[in-house]
Amino acid sequence: MMRMLKIRSQHHFSNMLASAIFSAAIGILYFSFDPSPADADPSDMAIMAMKPVPIPVIAYKPTNLSEPQQTMKRDGSTKQAPQQNGTLTGRMALLMNMLLLEKGCRYLETVPDYTTTFSKQEFVGGALSENQVINLKCRHKPFSVYMKWVVGDKGQELLYVNGQNENKMLVKMGGLKGRLVPTLKLDPTGSLAMQESRYPITKAGIMALAEEIIGYRKKDLDLNLNTECVMLPNQKFDGKECYCFIAHFANAKESDIYRKSVIYIDQKTCLPIFVRGFGWPEDGMASASPEELDEKTLIESYSFTDINMQSELATSEFSKSNKNYRFRK
């Protein structure tokens, strides 16, 4: 009996020690990341990039992201292969993904407004849209968004201000349609407004994207789902040093929307600046390569470049009466 109690005591102590080590490691890693203001200089929205942002190349393609990679010795035994310095895997990578984004959201709460070039590509209405590039202005209180398309439906404008315009979004179409059709006033979550977007305008911007990802990470961790994840340090997107998180989901029962996600987080601001989501393949794609599978199952791609958080936007930037906008026509 004493021997059994001693064994149980040792086992309990081992679990406590492992938990303490895990918590300490997360604490050290988390507090070593210090978000600082974006370093973009104020610039004219009109001269922002007109071309789609190049898709970053992800060289790391593990077969099992939850387990350490192994190599075979000559005698048939295995040894763990060296990982890239700073790489996290499994539950620790999921937790770090969530903690960094939470820290980024706290920083963003101190920023009243910002401007950015927003690029998006979405699977809507049974088809993947062409890449769209949009000049975006965002204010947090009251939540306000102005968009102008520079690639896609060039010239189209959208304005939404919480509590104004009957809580409707104003849309002025681009090109010839904009000359013939008056400004539309649409319910942000109505069927007409959602025909060309996976999310309503009320979910636009960097903060909403970060909060959406945080929600998925909390689900993964709380329900202990079989989500494989790896964090890769020393990655770059749009010239910024980033951490890249690659998550693979176990099956459609645990994740009915996503099979895989790729998230680039800016090291300075802890904000997501490039995100891609991939769905589940249709029948007949069992022999597809990983590259072909990603190409066929892309359901959303978002990026934020030229971010300027020192813009100090005037109230007129979110007014339908702004003389530089076309909503009065």
Short mmCIF file of C-alpha atoms in Angstrom, two decimals:
data_model
loop_
_atom_site.label_atom_id
_atom_site.label_comp_id
_atom_site.label_asym_id
_atom_site.label_seq_id
_atom_site.Cartn_x
_atom_site.Cartn_y
_atom_site.Cartn_z
CA MET A 1 0.00 0.00 0.00
CA MET A 2 2.78 2.41 0.94
CA ARG A 3 4.55 1.56 -2.32
CA MET A 4 1.41 2.44 -4.35
CA LEU A 5 0.99 5.75 -2.50
CA LYS A 6 4.63 6.58 -3.13
CA ILE A 7 4.26 5.86 -6.88
CA ARG A 8 1.08 7.97 -7.09
CA SER A 9 2.82 10.79 -5.24
CA GLN A 10 5.76 10.69 -7.63
CA HIS A 11 3.39 10.67 -10.64
CA HIS A 12 1.40 13.63 -9.25
CA PHE A 13 4.62 15.56 -8.62
CA SER A 14 5.79 14.85 -12.20
CA ASN A 15 2.53 16.21 -13.62
CA MET A 16 2.78 19.34 -11.48
CA LEU A 17 6.39 19.84 -12.53
CA ALA A 18 5.55 19.43 -16.24
CA SER A 19 2.68 21.91 -15.90
CA ALA A 20 4.93 24.42 -14.12
CA ILE A 21 7.62 24.11 -16.81
CA PHE A 22 5.03 24.57 -19.58
CA SER A 23 3.56 27.68 -17.90
CA ALA A 24 6.99 29.16 -17.31
CA ALA A 25 8.03 28.59 -20.93
CA ILE A 26 4.89 30.28 -22.22
CA GLY A 27 5.40 33.17 -19.81
CA ILE A 28 8.99 33.75 -20.91
CA LEU A 29 8.10 33.60 -24.60
CA TYR A 30 4.97 35.74 -24.27
CA PHE A 31 6.51 38.58 -22.31
CA SER A 32 9.50 38.72 -24.64
CA PHE A 33 7.17 40.04 -27.37
CA ASP A 34 6.68 43.79 -27.04
CA PRO A 35 4.24 45.32 -29.53
CA SER A 36 5.25 48.78 -30.70
CA PRO A 37 3.55 51.22 -33.07
CA ALA A 38 3.64 50.46 -36.77
CA ASP A 39 6.56 52.25 -38.40
CA ALA A 40 4.75 53.33 -41.55
CA ASP A 41 5.02 57.00 -42.37
CA PRO A 42 1.85 58.95 -43.18
CA SER A 43 1.19 58.78 -46.89
CA ASP A 44 -1.48 59.64 -49.40
CA MET A 45 -3.98 56.80 -49.77
CA ALA A 46 -4.04 57.45 -53.50
CA ILE A 47 -0.47 56.24 -54.03
CA MET A 48 -0.91 52.91 -52.24
CA ALA A 49 -0.05 49.68 -54.03
CA MET A 50 -2.30 48.96 -57.00
CA LYS A 51 -1.24 45.35 -57.51
CA PRO A 52 -2.09 42.25 -55.46
CA VAL A 53 0.42 41.47 -52.71
CA PRO A 54 2.75 38.54 -53.57
CA ILE A 55 1.87 35.40 -51.64
CA PRO A 56 4.69 34.41 -49.24
CA VAL A 57 6.37 31.05 -49.73
CA ILE A 58 6.13 28.73 -46.73
CA ALA A 59 9.05 26.34 -46.84
CA TYR A 60 8.19 24.36 -43.70
CA LYS A 61 5.79 21.50 -44.57
CA PRO A 62 5.79 18.98 -41.74
CA THR A 63 3.80 15.76 -42.12
CA ASN A 64 2.79 15.83 -38.46
CA LEU A 65 2.82 19.26 -36.89
CA SER A 66 1.97 18.04 -33.41
CA GLU A 67 4.93 15.72 -33.00
CA PRO A 68 8.67 16.41 -33.22
CA GLN A 69 10.22 15.45 -36.51
CA GLN A 70 12.32 12.30 -36.38
CA THR A 71 15.06 10.77 -38.48
CA MET A 72 15.97 7.10 -38.79
CA LYS A 73 19.32 5.85 -37.53
CA ARG A 74 21.26 3.03 -39.20
CA ASP A 75 20.29 0.60 -36.44
CA GLY A 76 16.57 1.22 -37.08
CA SER A 77 15.99 3.45 -34.05
CA THR A 78 14.91 7.07 -34.37
CA LYS A 79 16.22 10.38 -33.13
CA GLN A 80 14.57 13.77 -33.02
CA ALA A 81 15.61 16.04 -35.86
CA PRO A 82 16.83 19.52 -34.88
CA GLN A 83 14.11 22.15 -35.13
CA GLN A 84 14.51 25.68 -36.34
CA ASN A 85 15.51 27.91 -33.42
CA GLY A 86 12.38 29.34 -31.79
CA THR A 87 9.95 26.93 -33.46
CA LEU A 88 6.96 25.90 -31.36
CA THR A 89 4.63 22.99 -32.08
CA GLY A 90 1.41 21.48 -30.82
CA ARG A 91 -0.56 23.00 -27.94
CA MET A 92 2.19 25.49 -27.10
CA ALA A 93 2.00 26.94 -30.64
CA LEU A 94 -1.80 27.23 -30.40
CA LEU A 95 -1.52 29.02 -27.07
CA MET A 96 1.17 31.37 -28.32
CA ASN A 97 -0.95 32.19 -31.37
CA MET A 98 -3.82 33.22 -29.09
CA LEU A 99 -1.68 35.15 -26.59
CA LEU A 100 0.11 37.18 -29.26
CA LEU A 101 -3.17 38.19 -30.91
CA GLU A 102 -4.70 39.13 -27.55
CA LYS A 103 -1.68 41.33 -26.91
CA GLY A 104 -2.07 42.86 -30.37
CA CYS A 105 -5.74 43.64 -29.69
CA ARG A 106 -4.84 45.41 -26.45
CA TYR A 107 -2.36 47.53 -28.37
CA LEU A 108 -4.89 48.27 -31.12
CA GLU A 109 -7.37 49.48 -28.51
CA THR A 110 -4.99 52.40 -27.88
CA VAL A 111 -5.09 53.37 -31.56
CA PRO A 112 -8.13 55.51 -32.47
CA ASP A 113 -7.91 54.95 -36.23
CA TYR A 114 -5.68 53.81 -39.05
CA THR A 115 -5.36 53.52 -42.81
CA THR A 116 -4.16 50.50 -44.76
CA THR A 117 -4.20 48.72 -48.09
CA PHE A 118 -6.50 45.75 -47.69
CA SER A 119 -6.30 42.84 -50.15
CA LYS A 120 -8.83 40.04 -50.14
CA GLN A 121 -9.88 36.98 -52.08
CA GLU A 122 -12.89 34.94 -50.98
CA PHE A 123 -14.92 31.89 -51.95
CA VAL A 124 -18.46 33.29 -52.20
CA GLY A 125 -21.47 32.10 -54.17
CA GLY A 126 -19.78 28.90 -55.25
CA ALA A 127 -16.68 30.53 -56.78
CA LEU A 128 -13.37 32.04 -55.71
CA SER A 129 -13.30 35.77 -56.43
CA GLU A 130 -10.46 37.58 -58.14
CA ASN A 131 -8.05 39.36 -55.82
CA GLN A 132 -9.39 42.74 -54.71
CA VAL A 133 -7.22 45.60 -53.45
CA ILE A 134 -8.93 48.25 -51.35
CA ASN A 135 -7.86 51.50 -49.72
CA LEU A 136 -9.31 51.21 -46.23
CA LYS A 137 -9.82 53.74 -43.43
CA CYS A 138 -10.98 52.47 -40.05
CA ARG A 139 -12.01 54.23 -36.83
CA HIS A 140 -12.72 52.25 -33.67
CA LYS A 141 -15.14 54.58 -31.79
CA PRO A 142 -17.72 54.84 -33.14
CA PHE A 143 -16.84 51.94 -35.39
CA SER A 144 -16.48 53.38 -38.88
CA VAL A 145 -15.15 52.06 -42.17
CA TYR A 146 -14.50 53.69 -45.54
CA MET A 147 -13.33 51.59 -48.50
CA LYS A 148 -12.38 52.43 -52.05
CA TRP A 149 -11.53 49.71 -54.55
CA VAL A 150 -8.36 50.17 -56.62
CA VAL A 151 -8.22 46.61 -58.03
CA GLY A 152 -11.41 44.67 -58.70
CA ASP A 153 -14.50 46.85 -59.02
CA LYS A 154 -12.25 49.88 -59.44
CA GLY A 155 -13.72 53.09 -58.10
CA GLN A 156 -16.37 51.43 -55.92
CA GLU A 157 -16.81 53.10 -52.52
CA LEU A 158 -18.32 51.85 -49.28
CA LEU A 159 -19.06 53.74 -46.07
CA TYR A 160 -20.35 52.42 -42.76
CA VAL A 161 -20.62 54.35 -39.49
CA ASN A 162 -22.19 52.67 -36.49
CA GLY A 163 -25.29 54.62 -35.44
CA GLN A 164 -25.51 56.69 -38.63
CA ASN A 165 -27.37 56.32 -41.93
CA GLU A 166 -29.95 54.12 -40.19
CA ASN A 167 -27.10 51.70 -39.41
CA LYS A 168 -26.94 50.91 -43.11
CA MET A 169 -23.85 50.85 -45.28
CA LEU A 170 -23.63 53.20 -48.23
CA VAL A 171 -22.31 51.74 -51.49
CA LYS A 172 -21.40 53.70 -54.61
CA MET A 173 -20.59 51.36 -57.46
CA GLY A 174 -17.55 51.91 -59.65
CA GLY A 175 -17.21 52.60 -63.38
CA LEU A 176 -20.22 53.18 -65.60
CA LYS A 177 -22.54 51.53 -63.07
CA GLY A 178 -21.65 54.25 -60.60
CA ARG A 179 -22.80 56.89 -63.06
CA LEU A 180 -26.11 55.20 -63.75
CA VAL A 181 -27.02 53.78 -60.34
CA PRO A 182 -27.53 56.04 -57.31
CA THR A 183 -25.90 55.38 -53.96
CA LEU A 184 -27.24 52.17 -52.42
CA LYS A 185 -28.21 51.93 -48.75
CA LEU A 186 -27.91 48.30 -47.63
CA ASP A 187 -28.39 46.26 -44.48
CA PRO A 188 -24.81 45.12 -43.57
CA THR A 189 -26.00 41.57 -42.93
CA GLY A 190 -28.65 41.43 -45.67
CA SER A 191 -28.50 38.99 -48.56
CA LEU A 192 -27.60 41.68 -51.10
CA ALA A 193 -24.70 42.99 -49.02
CA MET A 194 -23.40 39.46 -48.36
CA GLN A 195 -23.40 38.36 -52.01
CA GLU A 196 -19.74 39.33 -52.44
CA SER A 197 -18.30 38.90 -48.96
CA ARG A 198 -17.92 36.17 -46.36
CA TYR A 199 -18.21 38.67 -43.50
CA PRO A 200 -20.37 41.77 -42.95
CA ILE A 201 -18.81 45.23 -42.97
CA THR A 202 -19.30 45.31 -39.19
CA LYS A 203 -16.51 42.69 -39.03
CA ALA A 204 -14.07 44.63 -41.22
CA GLY A 205 -10.57 45.58 -40.17
CA ILE A 206 -7.60 44.18 -38.31
CA MET A 207 -9.24 44.02 -34.88
CA ALA A 208 -12.16 41.90 -36.08
CA LEU A 209 -9.82 39.51 -37.90
CA ALA A 210 -7.68 39.07 -34.78
CA GLU A 211 -10.74 38.46 -32.61
CA GLU A 212 -12.07 35.88 -35.07
CA ILE A 213 -8.81 33.91 -34.91
CA ILE A 214 -8.69 34.19 -31.11
CA GLY A 215 -12.14 32.62 -30.99
CA TYR A 216 -10.95 29.60 -32.97
CA ARG A 217 -7.80 29.21 -30.84
CA LYS A 218 -9.86 29.29 -27.63
CA LYS A 219 -12.09 26.57 -29.04
CA ASP A 220 -9.07 24.46 -30.00
CA LEU A 221 -7.59 24.78 -26.52
CA ASP A 222 -10.75 24.58 -24.40
CA LEU A 223 -12.16 21.54 -26.19
CA ASN A 224 -8.71 19.98 -26.60
CA LEU A 225 -9.36 19.46 -30.30
CA ASN A 226 -6.94 17.53 -32.47
CA THR A 227 -5.57 20.68 -34.08
CA GLU A 228 -1.98 20.43 -35.25
CA CYS A 229 -0.09 23.72 -35.15
CA VAL A 230 3.44 24.99 -35.66
CA MET A 231 4.88 28.45 -35.07
CA LEU A 232 7.75 29.46 -37.35
CA PRO A 233 9.93 32.42 -36.31
CA ASN A 234 11.96 34.69 -38.57
CA GLN A 235 9.42 34.86 -41.39
CA LYS A 236 8.72 37.94 -43.51
CA PHE A 237 5.67 39.46 -45.12
CA ASP A 238 5.57 42.85 -46.81
CA GLY A 239 9.08 43.50 -45.51
CA LYS A 240 8.04 42.98 -41.87
CA GLU A 241 9.50 40.44 -39.48
CA CYS A 242 6.74 37.98 -38.62
CA TYR A 243 5.82 34.80 -36.82
CA CYS A 244 4.01 32.33 -39.05
CA PHE A 245 1.43 29.96 -37.58
CA ILE A 246 0.29 26.98 -39.66
CA ALA A 247 -2.65 25.01 -38.27
CA HIS A 248 -4.14 21.78 -39.61
CA PHE A 249 -7.54 20.63 -38.37
CA ALA A 250 -8.29 16.96 -37.72
CA ASN A 251 -11.58 16.51 -39.55
CA ALA A 252 -14.73 18.27 -40.69
CA LYS A 253 -16.58 17.26 -37.52
CA GLU A 254 -14.20 19.26 -35.34
CA SER A 255 -13.78 22.09 -37.86
CA ASP A 256 -16.62 22.26 -40.35
CA ILE A 257 -15.16 25.25 -42.23
CA TYR A 258 -11.38 25.03 -42.14
CA ARG A 259 -8.95 22.27 -43.05
CA LYS A 260 -5.90 24.49 -42.68
CA SER A 261 -4.97 28.07 -41.84
CA VAL A 262 -1.85 30.19 -42.32
CA ILE A 263 -1.41 33.29 -40.15
CA TYR A 264 1.41 35.84 -40.27
CA ILE A 265 1.69 38.03 -37.15
CA ASP A 266 3.81 41.19 -37.19
CA GLN A 267 6.49 40.90 -34.51
CA LYS A 268 6.29 44.61 -33.65
CA THR A 269 2.54 45.03 -33.29
CA CYS A 270 1.43 41.42 -32.66
CA LEU A 271 -1.30 41.96 -35.26
CA PRO A 272 -2.31 39.58 -38.08
CA ILE A 273 -1.22 41.07 -41.40
CA PHE A 274 -1.66 38.04 -43.67
CA VAL A 275 -4.19 35.23 -43.22
CA ARG A 276 -5.28 32.38 -45.48
CA GLY A 277 -7.95 29.77 -44.81
CA PHE A 278 -8.43 26.49 -46.67
CA GLY A 279 -11.55 24.30 -46.73
CA TRP A 280 -12.10 20.57 -47.06
CA PRO A 281 -11.48 18.90 -50.44
CA GLU A 282 -14.15 17.39 -52.60
CA ASP A 283 -14.16 13.73 -53.57
CA GLY A 284 -11.53 12.75 -56.11
CA MET A 285 -8.70 14.88 -54.68
CA ALA A 286 -6.99 12.15 -52.68
CA SER A 287 -4.00 12.09 -55.06
CA ALA A 288 -3.55 15.87 -55.17
CA SER A 289 -0.22 17.30 -54.01
CA PRO A 290 -0.23 19.67 -50.98
CA GLU A 291 0.20 22.63 -53.35
CA GLU A 292 -2.68 21.50 -55.58
CA LEU A 293 -4.86 20.83 -52.55
CA ASP A 294 -4.28 24.34 -51.19
CA GLU A 295 -4.97 25.88 -54.59
CA LYS A 296 -8.27 24.00 -54.95
CA THR A 297 -9.50 24.58 -51.40
CA LEU A 298 -8.64 28.25 -50.73
CA ILE A 299 -11.72 29.91 -49.24
CA GLU A 300 -10.29 33.19 -47.95
CA SER A 301 -7.13 35.26 -48.17
CA TYR A 302 -6.63 38.62 -46.42
CA SER A 303 -3.67 40.95 -46.09
CA PHE A 304 -3.01 44.38 -44.61
CA THR A 305 -0.10 46.39 -45.97
CA ASP A 306 1.03 50.04 -45.76
CA ILE A 307 -0.53 50.25 -42.29
CA ASN A 308 -0.47 53.78 -40.88
CA MET A 309 -1.62 54.08 -37.26
CA GLN A 310 -0.57 57.70 -36.89
CA SER A 311 -3.06 59.13 -39.37
CA GLU A 312 -5.33 61.04 -36.90
CA LEU A 313 -8.27 60.90 -39.29
CA ALA A 314 -10.77 63.74 -39.27
CA THR A 315 -14.49 63.10 -38.74
CA SER A 316 -15.09 64.13 -42.35
CA GLU A 317 -13.20 61.01 -43.50
CA PHE A 318 -16.27 59.03 -42.43
CA SER A 319 -18.94 61.39 -43.73
CA LYS A 320 -21.07 60.84 -46.81
CA SER A 321 -20.77 64.60 -47.39
CA ASN A 322 -17.00 64.40 -47.91
CA LYS A 323 -16.35 66.23 -51.18
CA ASN A 324 -13.80 63.60 -52.20
CA TYR A 325 -16.42 60.86 -52.02
CA ARG A 326 -19.27 60.17 -54.47
CA PHE A 327 -22.10 59.19 -52.11
CA ARG A 328 -24.11 62.36 -52.80
CA LYS A 329 -24.41 61.50 -56.49
#
